[in-house]
XYZ file of C-alpha atoms in Angstrom:
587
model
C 7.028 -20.232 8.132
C 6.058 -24.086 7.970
C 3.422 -23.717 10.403
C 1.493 -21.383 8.303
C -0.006 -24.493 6.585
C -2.903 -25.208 9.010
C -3.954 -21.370 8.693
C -3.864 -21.709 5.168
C -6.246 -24.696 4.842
C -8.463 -22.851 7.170
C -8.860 -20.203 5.311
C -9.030 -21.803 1.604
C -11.893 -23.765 3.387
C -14.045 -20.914 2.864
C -13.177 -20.360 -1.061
C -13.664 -24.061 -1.912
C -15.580 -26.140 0.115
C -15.655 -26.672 3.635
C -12.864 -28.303 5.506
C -13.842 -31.215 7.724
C -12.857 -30.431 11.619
C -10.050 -32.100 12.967
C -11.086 -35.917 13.176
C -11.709 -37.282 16.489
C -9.390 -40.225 17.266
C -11.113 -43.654 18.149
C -11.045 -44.280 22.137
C -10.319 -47.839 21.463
C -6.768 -47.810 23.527
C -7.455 -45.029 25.574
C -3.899 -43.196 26.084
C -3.591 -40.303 28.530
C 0.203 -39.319 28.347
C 2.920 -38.853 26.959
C 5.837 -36.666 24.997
C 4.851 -33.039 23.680
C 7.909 -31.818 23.095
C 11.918 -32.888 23.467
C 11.716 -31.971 27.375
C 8.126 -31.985 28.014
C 5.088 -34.707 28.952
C 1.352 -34.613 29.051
C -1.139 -36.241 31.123
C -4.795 -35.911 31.473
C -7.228 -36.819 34.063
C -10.880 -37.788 32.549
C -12.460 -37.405 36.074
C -11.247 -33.347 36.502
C -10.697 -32.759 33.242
C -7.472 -31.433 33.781
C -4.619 -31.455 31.211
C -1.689 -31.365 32.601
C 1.848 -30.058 30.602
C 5.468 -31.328 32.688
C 9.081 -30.489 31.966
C 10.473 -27.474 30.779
C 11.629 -26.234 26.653
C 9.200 -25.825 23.897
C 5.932 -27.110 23.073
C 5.658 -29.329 19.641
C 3.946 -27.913 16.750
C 0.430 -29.608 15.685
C -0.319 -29.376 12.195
C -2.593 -32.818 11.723
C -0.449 -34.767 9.628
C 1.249 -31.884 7.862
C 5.376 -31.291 8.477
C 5.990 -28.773 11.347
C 9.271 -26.788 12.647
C 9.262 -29.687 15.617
C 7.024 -32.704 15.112
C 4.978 -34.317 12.703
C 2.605 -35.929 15.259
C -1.245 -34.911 15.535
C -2.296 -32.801 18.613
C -1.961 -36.034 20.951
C -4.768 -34.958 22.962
C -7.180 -34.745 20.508
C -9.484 -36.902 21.450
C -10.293 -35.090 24.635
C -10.361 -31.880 23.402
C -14.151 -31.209 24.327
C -13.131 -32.734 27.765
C -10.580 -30.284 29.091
C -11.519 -28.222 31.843
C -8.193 -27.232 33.305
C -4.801 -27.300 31.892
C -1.642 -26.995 33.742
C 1.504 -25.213 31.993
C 5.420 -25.563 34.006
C 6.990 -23.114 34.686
C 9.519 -23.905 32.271
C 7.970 -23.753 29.382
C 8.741 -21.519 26.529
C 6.535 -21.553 23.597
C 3.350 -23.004 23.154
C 2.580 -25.085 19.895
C 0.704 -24.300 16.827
C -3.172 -25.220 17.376
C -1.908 -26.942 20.425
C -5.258 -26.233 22.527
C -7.377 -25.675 19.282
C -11.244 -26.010 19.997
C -10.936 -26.606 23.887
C -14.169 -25.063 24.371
C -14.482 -26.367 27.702
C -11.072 -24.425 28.648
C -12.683 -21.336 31.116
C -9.719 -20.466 32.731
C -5.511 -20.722 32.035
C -2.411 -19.038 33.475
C 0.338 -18.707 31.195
C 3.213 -19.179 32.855
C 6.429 -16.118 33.569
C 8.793 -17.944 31.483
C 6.943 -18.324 28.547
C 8.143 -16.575 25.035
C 6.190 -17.419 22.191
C 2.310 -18.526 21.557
C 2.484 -20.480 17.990
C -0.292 -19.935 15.533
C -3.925 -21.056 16.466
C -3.015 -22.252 19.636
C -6.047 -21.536 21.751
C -8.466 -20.884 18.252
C -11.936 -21.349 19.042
C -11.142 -21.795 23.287
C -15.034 -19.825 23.360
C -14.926 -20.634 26.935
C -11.694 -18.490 28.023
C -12.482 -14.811 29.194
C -9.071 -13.791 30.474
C -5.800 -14.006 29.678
C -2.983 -12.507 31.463
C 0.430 -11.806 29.128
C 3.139 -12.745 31.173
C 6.618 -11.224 31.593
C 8.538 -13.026 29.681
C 6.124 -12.904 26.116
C 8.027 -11.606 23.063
C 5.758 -12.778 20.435
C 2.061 -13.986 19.388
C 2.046 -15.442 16.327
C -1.270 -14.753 14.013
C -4.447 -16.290 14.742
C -3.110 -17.518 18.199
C -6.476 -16.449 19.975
C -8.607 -16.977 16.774
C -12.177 -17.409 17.569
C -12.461 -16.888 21.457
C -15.781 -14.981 21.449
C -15.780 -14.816 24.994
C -12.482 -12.925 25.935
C -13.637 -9.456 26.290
C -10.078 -8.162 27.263
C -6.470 -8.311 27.570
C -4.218 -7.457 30.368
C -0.418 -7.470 30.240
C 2.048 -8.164 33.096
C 3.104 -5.301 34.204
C 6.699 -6.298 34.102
C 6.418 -7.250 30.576
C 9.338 -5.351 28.403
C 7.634 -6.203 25.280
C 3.555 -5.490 25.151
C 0.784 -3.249 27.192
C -2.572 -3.200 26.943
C -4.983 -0.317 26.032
C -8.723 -0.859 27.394
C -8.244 -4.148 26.765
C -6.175 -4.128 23.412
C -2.639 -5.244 23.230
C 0.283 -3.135 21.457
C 3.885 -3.216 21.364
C 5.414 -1.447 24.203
C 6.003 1.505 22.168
C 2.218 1.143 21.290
C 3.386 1.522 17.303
C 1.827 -1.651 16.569
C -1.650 -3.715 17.643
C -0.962 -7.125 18.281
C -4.610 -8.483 19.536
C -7.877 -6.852 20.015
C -10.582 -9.596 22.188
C -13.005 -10.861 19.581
C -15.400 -10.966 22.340
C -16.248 -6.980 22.037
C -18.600 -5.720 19.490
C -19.053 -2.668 17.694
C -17.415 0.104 16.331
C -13.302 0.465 17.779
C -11.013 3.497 16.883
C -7.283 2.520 16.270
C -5.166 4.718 18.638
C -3.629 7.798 16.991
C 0.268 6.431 17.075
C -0.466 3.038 15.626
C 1.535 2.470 12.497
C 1.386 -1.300 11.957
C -1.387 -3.821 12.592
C -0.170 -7.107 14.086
C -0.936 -10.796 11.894
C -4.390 -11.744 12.991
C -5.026 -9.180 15.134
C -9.239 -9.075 14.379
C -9.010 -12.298 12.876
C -12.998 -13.500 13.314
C -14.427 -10.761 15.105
C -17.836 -11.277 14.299
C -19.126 -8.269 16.141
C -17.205 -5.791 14.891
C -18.822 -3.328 12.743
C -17.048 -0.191 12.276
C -13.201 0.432 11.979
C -11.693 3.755 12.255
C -7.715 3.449 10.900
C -5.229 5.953 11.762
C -3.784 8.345 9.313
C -0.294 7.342 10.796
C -1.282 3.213 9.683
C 1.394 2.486 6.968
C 1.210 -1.644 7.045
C -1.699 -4.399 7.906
C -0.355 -7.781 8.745
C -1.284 -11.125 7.385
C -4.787 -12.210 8.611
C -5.272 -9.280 10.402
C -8.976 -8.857 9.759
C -10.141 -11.700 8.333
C -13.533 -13.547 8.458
C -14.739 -9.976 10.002
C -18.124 -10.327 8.333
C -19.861 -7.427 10.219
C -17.755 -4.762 8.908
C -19.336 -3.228 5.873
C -17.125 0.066 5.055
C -13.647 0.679 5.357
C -11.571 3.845 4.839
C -7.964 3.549 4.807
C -5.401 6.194 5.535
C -3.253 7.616 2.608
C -0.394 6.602 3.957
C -1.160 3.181 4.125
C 1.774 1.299 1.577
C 1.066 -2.703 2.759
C -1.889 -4.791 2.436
C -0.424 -8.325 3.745
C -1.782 -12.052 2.616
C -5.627 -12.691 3.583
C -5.820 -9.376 5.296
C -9.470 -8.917 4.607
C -10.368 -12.212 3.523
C -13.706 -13.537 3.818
C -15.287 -9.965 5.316
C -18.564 -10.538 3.291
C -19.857 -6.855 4.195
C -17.687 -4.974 2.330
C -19.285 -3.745 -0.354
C -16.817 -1.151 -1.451
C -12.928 -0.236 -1.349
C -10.807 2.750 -2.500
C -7.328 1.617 -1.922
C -5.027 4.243 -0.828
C -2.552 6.465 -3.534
C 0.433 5.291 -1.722
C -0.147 1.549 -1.860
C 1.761 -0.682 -4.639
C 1.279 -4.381 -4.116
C -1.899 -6.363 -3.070
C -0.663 -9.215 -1.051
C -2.087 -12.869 -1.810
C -5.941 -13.282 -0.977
C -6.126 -9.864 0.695
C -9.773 -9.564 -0.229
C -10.709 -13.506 -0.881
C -13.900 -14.373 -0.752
C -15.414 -10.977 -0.602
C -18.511 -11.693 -1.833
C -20.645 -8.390 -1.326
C -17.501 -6.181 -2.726
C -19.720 -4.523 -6.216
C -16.881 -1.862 -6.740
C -12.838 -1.339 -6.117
C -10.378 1.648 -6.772
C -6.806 0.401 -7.054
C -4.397 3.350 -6.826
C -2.019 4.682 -10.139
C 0.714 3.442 -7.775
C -0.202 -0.211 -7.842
C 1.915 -2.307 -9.780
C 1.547 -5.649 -8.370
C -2.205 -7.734 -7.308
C -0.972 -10.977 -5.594
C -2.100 -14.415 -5.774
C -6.442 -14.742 -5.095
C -6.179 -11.290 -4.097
C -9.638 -10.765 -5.499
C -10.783 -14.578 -5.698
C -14.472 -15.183 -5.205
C -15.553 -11.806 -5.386
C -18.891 -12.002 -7.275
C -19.922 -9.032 -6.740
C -17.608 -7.757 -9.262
C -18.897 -6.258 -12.415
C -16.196 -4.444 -14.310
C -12.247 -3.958 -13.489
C -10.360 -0.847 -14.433
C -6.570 -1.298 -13.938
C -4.325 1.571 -13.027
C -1.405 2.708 -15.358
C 1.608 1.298 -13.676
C -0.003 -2.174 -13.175
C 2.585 -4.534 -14.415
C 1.605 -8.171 -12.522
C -1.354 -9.879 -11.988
C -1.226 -13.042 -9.801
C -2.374 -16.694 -10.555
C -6.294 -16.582 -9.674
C -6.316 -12.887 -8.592
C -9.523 -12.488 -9.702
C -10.852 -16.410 -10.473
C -14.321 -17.257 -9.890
C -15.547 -13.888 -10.254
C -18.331 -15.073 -11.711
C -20.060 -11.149 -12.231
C -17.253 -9.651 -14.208
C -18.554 -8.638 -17.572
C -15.781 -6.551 -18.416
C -12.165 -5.362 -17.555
C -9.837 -2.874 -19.270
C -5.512 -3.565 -18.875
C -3.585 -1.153 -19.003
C -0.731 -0.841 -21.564
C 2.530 -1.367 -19.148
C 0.649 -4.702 -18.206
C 3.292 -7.798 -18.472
C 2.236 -10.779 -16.814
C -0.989 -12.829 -16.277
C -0.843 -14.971 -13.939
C -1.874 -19.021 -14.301
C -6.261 -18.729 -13.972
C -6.128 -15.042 -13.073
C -9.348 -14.899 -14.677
C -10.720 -18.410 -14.211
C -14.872 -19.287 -13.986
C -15.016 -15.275 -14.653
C -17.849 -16.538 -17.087
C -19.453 -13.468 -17.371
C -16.800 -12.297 -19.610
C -17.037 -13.054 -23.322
C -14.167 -10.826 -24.825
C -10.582 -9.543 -23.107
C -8.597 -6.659 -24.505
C -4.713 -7.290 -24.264
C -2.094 -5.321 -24.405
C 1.094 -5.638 -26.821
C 3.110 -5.325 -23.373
C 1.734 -8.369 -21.850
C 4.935 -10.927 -22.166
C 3.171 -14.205 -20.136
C -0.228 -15.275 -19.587
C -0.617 -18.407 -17.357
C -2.302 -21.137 -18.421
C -6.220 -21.308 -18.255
C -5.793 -17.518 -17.338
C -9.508 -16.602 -18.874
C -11.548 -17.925 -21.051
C -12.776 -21.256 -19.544
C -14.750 -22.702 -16.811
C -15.165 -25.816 -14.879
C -17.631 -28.530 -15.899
C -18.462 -29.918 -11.969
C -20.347 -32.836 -13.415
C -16.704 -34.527 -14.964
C -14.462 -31.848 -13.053
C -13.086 -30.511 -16.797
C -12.262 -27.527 -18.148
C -14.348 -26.378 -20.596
C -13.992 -22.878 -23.072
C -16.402 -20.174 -22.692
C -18.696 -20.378 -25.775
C -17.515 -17.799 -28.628
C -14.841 -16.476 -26.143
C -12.878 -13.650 -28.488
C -9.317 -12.097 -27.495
C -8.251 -8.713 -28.719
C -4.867 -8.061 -29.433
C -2.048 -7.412 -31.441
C -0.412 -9.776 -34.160
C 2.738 -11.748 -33.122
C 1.901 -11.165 -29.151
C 1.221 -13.665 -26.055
C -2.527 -12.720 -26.893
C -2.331 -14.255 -30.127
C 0.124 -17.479 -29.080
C -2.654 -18.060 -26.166
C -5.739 -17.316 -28.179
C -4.402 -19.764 -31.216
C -3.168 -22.298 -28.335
C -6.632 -22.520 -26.642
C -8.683 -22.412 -29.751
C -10.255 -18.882 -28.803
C -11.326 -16.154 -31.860
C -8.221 -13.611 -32.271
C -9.422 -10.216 -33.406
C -6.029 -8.399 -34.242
C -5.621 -4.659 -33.097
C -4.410 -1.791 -35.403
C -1.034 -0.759 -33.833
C -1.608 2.733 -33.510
C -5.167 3.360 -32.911
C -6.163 0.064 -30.859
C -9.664 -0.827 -32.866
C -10.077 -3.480 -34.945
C -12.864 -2.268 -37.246
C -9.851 0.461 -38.751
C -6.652 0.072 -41.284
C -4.304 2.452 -42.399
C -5.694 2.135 -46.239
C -8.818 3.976 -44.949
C -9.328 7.668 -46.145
C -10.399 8.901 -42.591
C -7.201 6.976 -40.729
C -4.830 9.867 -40.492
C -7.867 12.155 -38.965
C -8.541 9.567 -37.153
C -5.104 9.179 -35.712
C -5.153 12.911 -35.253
C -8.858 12.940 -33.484
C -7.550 10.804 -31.151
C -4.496 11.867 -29.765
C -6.029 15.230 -29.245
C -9.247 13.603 -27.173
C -11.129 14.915 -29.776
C -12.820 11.203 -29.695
C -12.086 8.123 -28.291
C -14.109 5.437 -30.123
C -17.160 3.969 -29.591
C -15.877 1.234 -27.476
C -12.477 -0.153 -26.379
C -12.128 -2.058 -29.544
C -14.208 0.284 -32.089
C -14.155 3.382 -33.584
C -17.273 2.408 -35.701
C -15.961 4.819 -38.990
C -18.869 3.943 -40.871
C -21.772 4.964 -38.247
C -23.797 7.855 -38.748
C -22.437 10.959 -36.786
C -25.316 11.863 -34.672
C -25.504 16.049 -34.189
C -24.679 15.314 -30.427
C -21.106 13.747 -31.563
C -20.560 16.166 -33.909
C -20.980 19.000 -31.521
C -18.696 17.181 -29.387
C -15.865 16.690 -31.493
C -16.219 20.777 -32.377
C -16.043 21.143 -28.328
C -13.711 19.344 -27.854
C -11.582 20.138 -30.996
C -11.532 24.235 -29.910
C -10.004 22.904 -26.267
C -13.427 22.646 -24.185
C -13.908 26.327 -23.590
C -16.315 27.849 -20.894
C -19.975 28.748 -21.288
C -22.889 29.673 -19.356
C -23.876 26.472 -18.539
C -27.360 27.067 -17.184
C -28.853 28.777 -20.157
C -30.369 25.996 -22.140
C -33.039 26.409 -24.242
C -33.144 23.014 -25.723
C -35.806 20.479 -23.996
C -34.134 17.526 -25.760
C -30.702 17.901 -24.426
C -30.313 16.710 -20.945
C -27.475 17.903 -18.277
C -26.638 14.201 -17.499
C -25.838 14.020 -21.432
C -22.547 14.107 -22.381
C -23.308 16.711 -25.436
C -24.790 18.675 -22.569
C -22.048 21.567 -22.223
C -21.038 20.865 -26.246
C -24.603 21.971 -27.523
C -25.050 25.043 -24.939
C -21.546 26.562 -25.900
C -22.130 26.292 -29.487
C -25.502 27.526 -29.089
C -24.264 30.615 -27.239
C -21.352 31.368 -29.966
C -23.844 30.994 -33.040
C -22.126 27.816 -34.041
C -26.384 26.297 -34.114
C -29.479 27.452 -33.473
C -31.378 23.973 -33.295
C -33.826 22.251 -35.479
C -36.302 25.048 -34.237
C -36.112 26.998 -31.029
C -37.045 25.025 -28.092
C -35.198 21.214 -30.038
C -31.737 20.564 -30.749
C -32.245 16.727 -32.243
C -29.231 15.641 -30.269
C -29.497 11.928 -31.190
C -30.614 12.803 -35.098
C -28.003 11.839 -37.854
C -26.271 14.777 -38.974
C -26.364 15.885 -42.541
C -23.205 16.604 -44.846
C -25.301 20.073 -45.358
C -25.398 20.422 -41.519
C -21.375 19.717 -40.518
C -20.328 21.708 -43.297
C -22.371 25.157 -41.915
C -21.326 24.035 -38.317
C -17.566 24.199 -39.518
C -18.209 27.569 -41.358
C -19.608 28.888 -38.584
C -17.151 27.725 -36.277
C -14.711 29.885 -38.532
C -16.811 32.540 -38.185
C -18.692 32.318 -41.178
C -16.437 34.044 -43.954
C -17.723 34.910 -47.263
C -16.618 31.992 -49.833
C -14.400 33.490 -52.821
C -16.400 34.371 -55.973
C -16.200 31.608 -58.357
C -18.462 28.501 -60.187
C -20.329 26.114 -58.132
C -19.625 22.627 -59.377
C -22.534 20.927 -57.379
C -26.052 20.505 -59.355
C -27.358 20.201 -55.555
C -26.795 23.010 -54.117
C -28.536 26.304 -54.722
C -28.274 29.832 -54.203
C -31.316 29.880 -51.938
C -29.929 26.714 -50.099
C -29.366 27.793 -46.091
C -26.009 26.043 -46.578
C -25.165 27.700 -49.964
C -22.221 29.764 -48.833
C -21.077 26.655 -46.353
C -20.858 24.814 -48.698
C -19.162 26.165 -51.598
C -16.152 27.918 -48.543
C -16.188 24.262 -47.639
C -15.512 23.136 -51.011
C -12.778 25.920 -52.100
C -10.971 25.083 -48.826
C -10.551 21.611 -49.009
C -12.836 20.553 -46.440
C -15.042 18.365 -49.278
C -15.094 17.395 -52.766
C -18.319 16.472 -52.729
C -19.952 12.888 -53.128
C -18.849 13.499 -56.940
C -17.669 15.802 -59.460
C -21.008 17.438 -59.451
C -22.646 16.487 -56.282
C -22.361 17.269 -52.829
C -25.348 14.676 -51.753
C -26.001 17.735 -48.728
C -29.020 15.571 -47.485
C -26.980 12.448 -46.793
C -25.855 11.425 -43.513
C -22.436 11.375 -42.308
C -20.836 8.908 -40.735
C -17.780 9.341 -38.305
C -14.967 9.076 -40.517
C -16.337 11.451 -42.619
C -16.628 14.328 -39.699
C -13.593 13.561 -38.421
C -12.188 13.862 -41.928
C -13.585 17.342 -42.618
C -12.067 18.114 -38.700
C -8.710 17.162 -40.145
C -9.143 19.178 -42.963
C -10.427 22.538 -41.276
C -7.691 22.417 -37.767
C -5.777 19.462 -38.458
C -3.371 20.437 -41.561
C -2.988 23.913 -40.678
C-alpha cells in the first residue's frame, strides 16, 4: 500500500537519525479553505479553532510531498495544526486520510460520523488531547497506526450497531473477537490478550509507552505489521507455540527487551520485526525458520553471538547491520543467500564461517564499516573469511580484498589435509561425536591432548554410558567441567585411578605411556602375547609395561621408532585420536 511510506520514514527515523517534524508552512498568505478530496472542502476558523470538513466521498491522503492513492498535496492545514480545537466531519464522508489530523494536539473532542468506512494510516497520530472515540456503524477498517500516539485515550467504545468491531473494557476486536484491532495507549501496565484472539491487528500497541507486561494467548497464530512497536516499557515477552507470523516492524524499537525465544512453529521473520532493539543480549530462532527478513535484527547492539537454525536458507539485506556487539555467528550448512549489508558496521566481528551452500552474498554483506568523517566504506582491519575453494565465499572474499582461509571439504577446519596420518581417525572421531574440534575452524591436530580430552574421547567413544555421578574423589575436577562425568565413570570402571588419590590432573598433558594403559584398560586389561619387546624404553618394571607392548602387538603404536616408544612424551590430538581409530575404529 502507497501510503505506507510516511509510516516507514517514521519508523527508520529511529534507526538513522531523527526525522525533522512536518515543516510548518509560512503564514505569509494566510489560506483557510479549500479542496480535501474530489467531493469535499475545508475551512477553518482562527477565532474557535474549529476545522471544519464539507461535502461528502473520501478524504485525500497526506503523505508530505510523497505520491499517495489520491493526492500528492501536503496536509493543507498544516499550518494550523497546533490551532485546532474542534473539527467538524459530514455526514457523508467515508474515509478519513492518511495523517490527515496528525499532531492536532489541541483536538479534545471528535465525532466520527455513521457513514464513515475507513480511518487511513496515522490519521489522528499524536492527537494527545483526544480521550474518546466512539466507532461508528458504518467502520469496516482502521488502518495501522491510525491512533498512534494518543496518550490520553484511555478507552474505546463501539457503536452498538456496528456489524464489524466491539469493544472489550475498552479494547477493540473484530466482531467475532478473533482479532485485536486497537488497545488505548493511554492505559498502563500489564494487559492479558483475551483467550480467543488469534490475530493481532497492524499497529494495534503501536507507542504504548506504559505498557509493561504482555500476556499472548496460546490460540495467537499471527502479529500484524507495527503492532507493538516503539513499546519501550515492555521488557519480556513469551510467545505462544503456535504463533507462525511475525509481520514487518512488529517489535521495532521496544528497547526493553532484553531476550526472545521465538516460537517452534514460526518460519519467516518479517522486515525490521525487532529493529532497533537495543537492550536484546540473546535470541532463539526456531529449527523451523528458514527465512529473517530485511533489518529484522538491525541495530541490535546488544547482540553478542548468532547461532542459526538448520533449515535457515535466507538472510535479508541488513538483517543484522549495525550490530555493532556481534563477535561471532555460526551459518548453518543449508544457508543460500546473504543478503546486500546483512552484516554491515557488525565491527565486532573479525572472521565469518561460510558455508559451501551459500549461492549469493550481497554486496558489502560483512566485513566493512562506515567512515562518518568522508561517509566511505572502509574494510574491517585483517577481516578473514572461511570457506570452501571455488564458492561465493571465495569470489566475495577475493572481490573485496579480504584473507580467504579455504576449508577441508569433509571435516570443515582449515589447520587439516587429507595427506595427514591422523585424517581418517579424524574423519571417523568426528562423525561419531567423539570430538568436534577445538573451534569452528580448528581441530588443532598438533596440540597436546590434555588427560581431560582424552578421557573424553574414551567417554564418548564407548557411547556416554551412566555412572554414579556424585562419587568424586578428585578435588581438581569440577562438575561445571565438561570432563566432569568422563573422569568419574572411568574412575569407577578402573579405566584411572588419578595422579594420586585425592588429583586427577585434568588439564595436564597426557603421556603416550598414559593413553596407551587407559586404552588397555578400557579393554579390560588383557595379558599381551609372549614375545620380544622392541622398545629400549620400556621396562619390565615400567607401570605401563604390559600396555604397552598389547598396544604395540595390536596395532595401536609403532612406537616413536624402531626401538623407541618415547612413553614420557606428550601426545597431541591426532595422535589419540589415531590410537582411538586403531583400538574401535577398524574393527
Amino acid at each position: 500500500m502507497k501510503t505506507r511510506i510516511l509510516s516507514l520514514l517514521l519508523a527508520l527515523a529511529l534507526l538513522c537519525t531523527v526525522l525533522p517534524q512536518f515543516t510548518l508552512s509560512a503564514r505569509a498568505e494566510e489560506v483557510y479553505s479549500g479542496a480535501c478530496g474530489e467531493h469535499l472542502t475545508w475551512s477553518f476558523d482562527p477565532g474557535t479553532g474549529t476545522l471544519t470538513i464539507a461535502g461528502s466521498g473520501a478524504m485525500c491522503d497526506y503523505i508530505y510531498g510523497f505520491f499517495s492513492d489520491y493526492c500528492y498535496s501536503d496536509i493543507p492545514w498544516d499550518s494550523y495544526r497546533s490551532e485546532i480545537l474542534h473539527v467538524v466531519l459530514p455526514a457523508g464522508l467515508t474515509y478519513i486520510g492518511s495523517s490527515a489530523f496528525y499532531g492536532c494536539t489541541g483536538l479534545t473532542q471528535l465525532t466520527l460520523p455513521a457513514g464513515l468506512t475507513r480511518i487511513g494510516w496515522n490519521a489522528f497520530e499524536g492527537c494527545t488531547g483526544l480521550t474518546q472515540i466512539t466507532l461508528p456503524a458504518g467502520l469496516a477498517g482502521i488502518d495501522s497506526s491510525a491512533f498512534k500516539g494518543c496518550t490520553g485515550l484511555t478507552a474505546f467504545s463501539v457503536a452498538s450497531d456496528n456489524p464489524n468491531f466491539s469493544s472489550n473494557a475498552g479494547v477493540v476486536f473484530n466482531k467475532e473477537g478473533s482479532e485485536l484491532v486497537l488497545y488505548p495507549c493511554g492505559r498502563t501496565g500489564a494487559y492479558t490478550v483475551p483467550a480467543g484472539v488469534t490475530s493481532i491487528g497492524g499497529g494495534a500497541f503501536e507507542d504504548c509507552t506504559g505498557l509493561t507486561q504482555l500476556t499472548l494467548p496460546d490460540a495467537l497464530t499471527e502479529i500484524g505489521e507495527y503492532a507493538f512497536y516503539g513499546c519501550t516499557g515492555l521488557t519480556q515477552l513469551k510467545f505462544p507455540a503456535g504463533l507462525t507470523e511475525i509481520g514487518e516492524w512488529a517489535f521495532a524499537a521496544c528497547i526493553g527487551l532484553t531476550q526472545l525465544s521465538l516460537p517452534d512453529g514460526l518460519t519467516e521473520i518479517g522486515k525490521f520485526a525487532f529493529s532497533g532493539c537495543i537492550g536484546l543480549t540473546q535470541i532463539t530462532l526456531p529449527d523451523a525458520l528458514t527465512r529473517i527478513g530485511g533489518s529484522a535484527f538491525g541495530y541490535c547492539t546488544g547482540l553478542t553471538q548468532l547461532t542459526f537454525p538448520d533449515g535457515l536458507t535466507y538472510i535479508g539485506d541488513g538483517a543484522f547491520s549495525d550490530c555493532t556487539g556481534l563477535t561471532q555467528i555460526t551459518f548453518p550448512d543449508g544457508l543460500t543467500a546473504i543478503g546486500w549489508h546483512a552484516f554491515y558496521e557488525c565491527t565486532g566481528l573479525t572472521d565469518v564461517v561460510i558455508p559451501a551452500s551459500v549461492t549469493e552474498i550481497g554486496g558489502h554483506a560483512f566485513g566493512y564499516w562506515c567512515d562518518a568523517d568522508d561517509g566511505n566504506y572502509k574494510p574491517i582491519a585483517s577481516f578473514i573469511i572461511y570457506g570452501y575453494k571455488e564458492t561465493a565465499a571465495q569470489t566475495y572474499a577475493q572481490e573485496n580484498g579480504f584473507r580467504f582461509i579455504p576449508l577441508d571439504p569433509q571435516s570443515g577446519f582449515a589447520d587439516v589435509k587429507p595427506k595427514h596420518y591422523y585424517y581418517n581417525a579424524m574423519l571417523w572421531a568426528l562423525e561419531r561425536g567423539i570430538t568436534s574440534g577445538t573451534s569452528r575452524v580448528t581441530f588443532s591436530p598438533n596440540d597436546t591432548c590434555t588427560r581431560g580430552q582424552v578421557m573424553t574421547f574414551l567417554y564418548a567413544a564407548k557411547g556416554k554410558p551412566e555412572a554414579d555421578w556424585s562419587n568424586n574423589p578428585f578435588v581438581d575436577v569440577k562438575k561445571s567441567k565438561y570432563y566432569y562425568k568422563p573422569v568419574l565413570w572411568a574412575n569407577q570402571n578402573g579405566i584411572t585411578n588419578g595422579v594420586d588419590d585425592t588429583h586427577f590432573q585434568p588439564n595436564g598433558g597426557c603421556t603416550r605411556a598414559q593413553v596407551v594403559t587407559f586404552l588397555w584398560a578400557l579393554s579390560g586389561k588383557p595379558n599381551p602375547k609372549a614375545g620380544s619387546n622392541p622398545f629400549k624404553d620400556v621396562k619390565k618394571s615400567n607401570w605401563y609395561y604390559q600396555a604397552v607392548l598389547w598396544a604395540y602387538q595390536n596395532g595401536i603404536t609403532s612406537g616413536v621408532d624402531a626401538t623407541h616408544f618415547g612413553p614420557n612424551q606428550t601426545c597431541t590430538r591426532g595422535q589419540v585420536v589415531t590410537f582411538l581409530y586403531a583400538l574401535l575404529g577398524k574393527k
